[in-house]
Coordinates of C-alpha atoms in Angstrom, one line a residue:
M1 CA 0.8 10.0 -17.4
N2 CA 2.7 13.2 -15.7
Y3 CA -1.0 14.2 -14.4
F4 CA -0.8 11.2 -12.0
K5 CA 2.4 11.5 -10.6
E6 CA 1.2 15.8 -10.1
N7 CA -1.7 14.6 -8.6
K8 CA 0.0 12.4 -6.2
K9 CA 1.8 14.7 -5.1
A10 CA -0.5 17.3 -4.5
W11 CA -2.5 15.1 -2.6
E12 CA 0.1 13.8 -0.2
E13 CA 1.3 17.4 0.2
A14 CA -2.4 18.5 0.8
F15 CA -2.7 15.9 3.7
E16 CA 0.6 16.9 5.2
H17 CA -1.1 20.3 5.6
K18 CA -4.3 19.0 7.0
Q19 CA -5.8 20.5 10.4
P20 CA -3.8 19.0 13.1
G21 CA -5.7 15.9 14.6
W22 CA -7.9 15.4 11.3
G23 CA -9.3 11.8 10.9
E24 CA -7.2 10.6 13.9
G25 CA -10.3 9.9 16.2
N26 CA -11.9 8.0 13.3
Y27 CA -11.5 4.8 14.6
E28 CA -13.4 5.8 17.8
R29 CA -16.3 7.0 15.6
L30 CA -16.0 3.3 13.9
M31 CA -16.1 1.2 17.4
N32 CA -19.0 3.1 18.9
E33 CA -21.0 4.2 15.8
H34 CA -23.6 2.7 13.0
L35 CA -22.2 3.8 9.7
P36 CA -20.6 6.9 11.0
F37 CA -19.5 8.4 7.8
F38 CA -22.5 8.0 5.8
C39 CA -25.4 10.4 5.5
P40 CA -28.7 8.7 6.5
D41 CA -30.2 8.6 2.7
L42 CA -26.8 6.5 1.6
A43 CA -26.7 4.6 5.1
K44 CA -30.3 3.4 4.6
E45 CA -29.5 2.3 0.7
L46 CA -26.1 0.3 1.9
E47 CA -28.4 -1.4 4.6
A48 CA -30.8 -2.8 2.2
L49 CA -28.0 -4.7 0.5
D50 CA -26.6 -7.7 1.6
F51 CA -22.8 -7.9 2.0
K52 CA -22.5 -10.6 4.1
G53 CA -19.5 -13.0 2.6
K54 CA -19.0 -10.3 -0.4
T55 CA -15.9 -8.8 -1.2
V56 CA -15.8 -5.0 -1.2
A57 CA -13.1 -2.0 -2.6
Q58 CA -13.3 1.7 -2.6
F59 CA -11.3 3.3 -5.1
C60 CA -9.9 6.2 -4.4
C61 CA -10.6 5.6 -0.7
N62 CA -8.8 8.8 0.6
N63 CA -8.2 7.8 4.8
G64 CA -10.6 4.5 4.3
R65 CA -13.3 5.9 6.6
E66 CA -16.2 4.9 4.3
L67 CA -14.8 1.7 3.2
L68 CA -14.5 0.9 7.4
S69 CA -17.9 2.0 7.9
L70 CA -19.0 -0.4 5.1
M71 CA -17.4 -3.1 6.8
Q72 CA -20.0 -2.8 9.7
L73 CA -22.5 -4.6 7.0
G74 CA -20.8 -7.9 7.0
A75 CA -18.5 -8.0 4.1
K76 CA -16.1 -10.7 4.2
E77 CA -12.9 -8.9 3.0
G78 CA -12.3 -4.8 2.1
Y79 CA -9.7 -3.5 0.0
G80 CA -9.3 0.5 -0.3
F81 CA -6.9 1.7 -2.9
D82 CA -5.6 5.7 -3.2
I83 CA -2.8 7.1 -5.1
A84 CA -1.5 9.0 -1.8
E85 CA 0.5 6.8 0.1
N86 CA 0.4 8.9 3.4
I87 CA -3.5 8.9 3.4
I88 CA -3.2 5.2 3.1
G89 CA -0.7 4.9 5.9
Q90 CA -3.9 6.9 7.9
A91 CA -6.3 4.2 6.8
R92 CA -4.0 1.6 7.8
D93 CA -3.8 3.1 11.3
T94 CA -7.4 3.4 11.6
A95 CA -8.3 0.0 10.7
Q96 CA -5.6 -1.3 13.3
K97 CA -6.9 0.8 15.8
A98 CA -10.8 0.2 15.5
G99 CA -9.6 -3.6 15.3
I100 CA -11.2 -4.3 11.9
G101 CA -8.8 -6.9 10.4
N102 CA -10.4 -7.9 7.3
C103 CA -9.7 -4.5 5.3
R104 CA -6.5 -3.7 3.5
F105 CA -5.3 -0.5 1.5
T106 CA -3.1 -0.1 -1.1
A107 CA -1.2 3.1 -2.4
C108 CA -1.5 2.9 -6.5
N109 CA -3.2 5.0 -8.9
I110 CA -6.6 3.1 -9.3
L111 CA -6.0 2.7 -13.1
E112 CA -2.9 0.5 -12.3
I113 CA -4.4 -1.9 -9.6
P114 CA -2.7 -5.0 -9.3
E115 CA -3.8 -8.0 -11.8
E116 CA -4.4 -10.0 -8.5
Y117 CA -7.4 -8.4 -7.8
N118 CA -9.3 -8.9 -11.3
N119 CA -12.7 -10.3 -11.1
R120 CA -12.4 -10.0 -7.2
F121 CA -14.9 -7.1 -6.2
D122 CA -18.8 -7.9 -5.5
F123 CA -18.9 -4.2 -5.2
V124 CA -17.0 -1.0 -5.7
M125 CA -17.6 2.4 -4.4
F126 CA -16.2 5.7 -5.3
T127 CA -16.4 8.9 -3.5
I128 CA -17.8 11.2 -6.0
G129 CA -15.3 13.8 -6.1
A130 CA -12.4 11.3 -7.0
I131 CA -14.0 10.1 -10.0
T132 CA -14.4 13.8 -12.0
W133 CA -11.1 13.5 -13.3
F134 CA -11.3 10.1 -15.3
E135 CA -12.1 11.1 -18.9
D136 CA -13.8 7.4 -19.4
L137 CA -14.9 5.5 -16.6
K138 CA -14.9 2.4 -18.7
Q139 CA -11.5 2.6 -17.9
L140 CA -12.0 1.9 -14.1
F141 CA -13.9 -1.3 -14.6
P142 CA -12.1 -3.5 -17.2
H143 CA -11.1 -6.5 -15.0
H144 CA -12.2 -5.5 -11.2
V145 CA -15.8 -6.4 -10.7
R146 CA -17.6 -9.6 -11.1
H147 CA -20.1 -8.4 -13.7
N148 CA -22.9 -10.8 -12.4
Q149 CA -23.0 -8.9 -9.3
C150 CA -21.8 -5.5 -9.5
G151 CA -25.1 -4.0 -9.1
M152 CA -24.8 -0.8 -11.5
L153 CA -24.4 -0.5 -15.5
C154 CA -20.9 -2.0 -16.8
E155 CA -19.6 -3.7 -19.4
N156 CA -16.7 -6.5 -18.7
E157 CA -14.3 -8.4 -21.1
C158 CA -17.1 -10.4 -22.1
G159 CA -18.9 -8.0 -23.1
Q160 CA -22.4 -8.4 -21.1
T161 CA -23.7 -5.5 -19.8
Q162 CA -26.0 -5.4 -16.8

């Protein structure tokens, strides 16, 4: 769809016009603060979940700061996906500088996440503004979330709804 191509172009252009230094110190906060990019209420809810040994993902992850924060709760591995390649570049740079080696970032349309990730994630997080442009949220969960552990209302290939 041309819409996705134009959306990618707009996000990449916006990132190029960001305020000087925006996001460049995120690694320092990740190294020195607990869950630095979550509001206190959300941090409390996330701390109540067991992420140890789990595989987590963030769709529309922007520069990865929330996913990288979530890794502090003991997830085995994390994956971030965003349409803008330059923003993903900042996420990779932040992870490297913060010493978070179990988190990977991929630039892609989240409706076209590679099949290698099917049924891989125990927990998927979105940034609320990013999901508002999808007509049907069912498009986002056909294969990637393990239905028996997703922790939210979803329906997978097997037709099982939780």
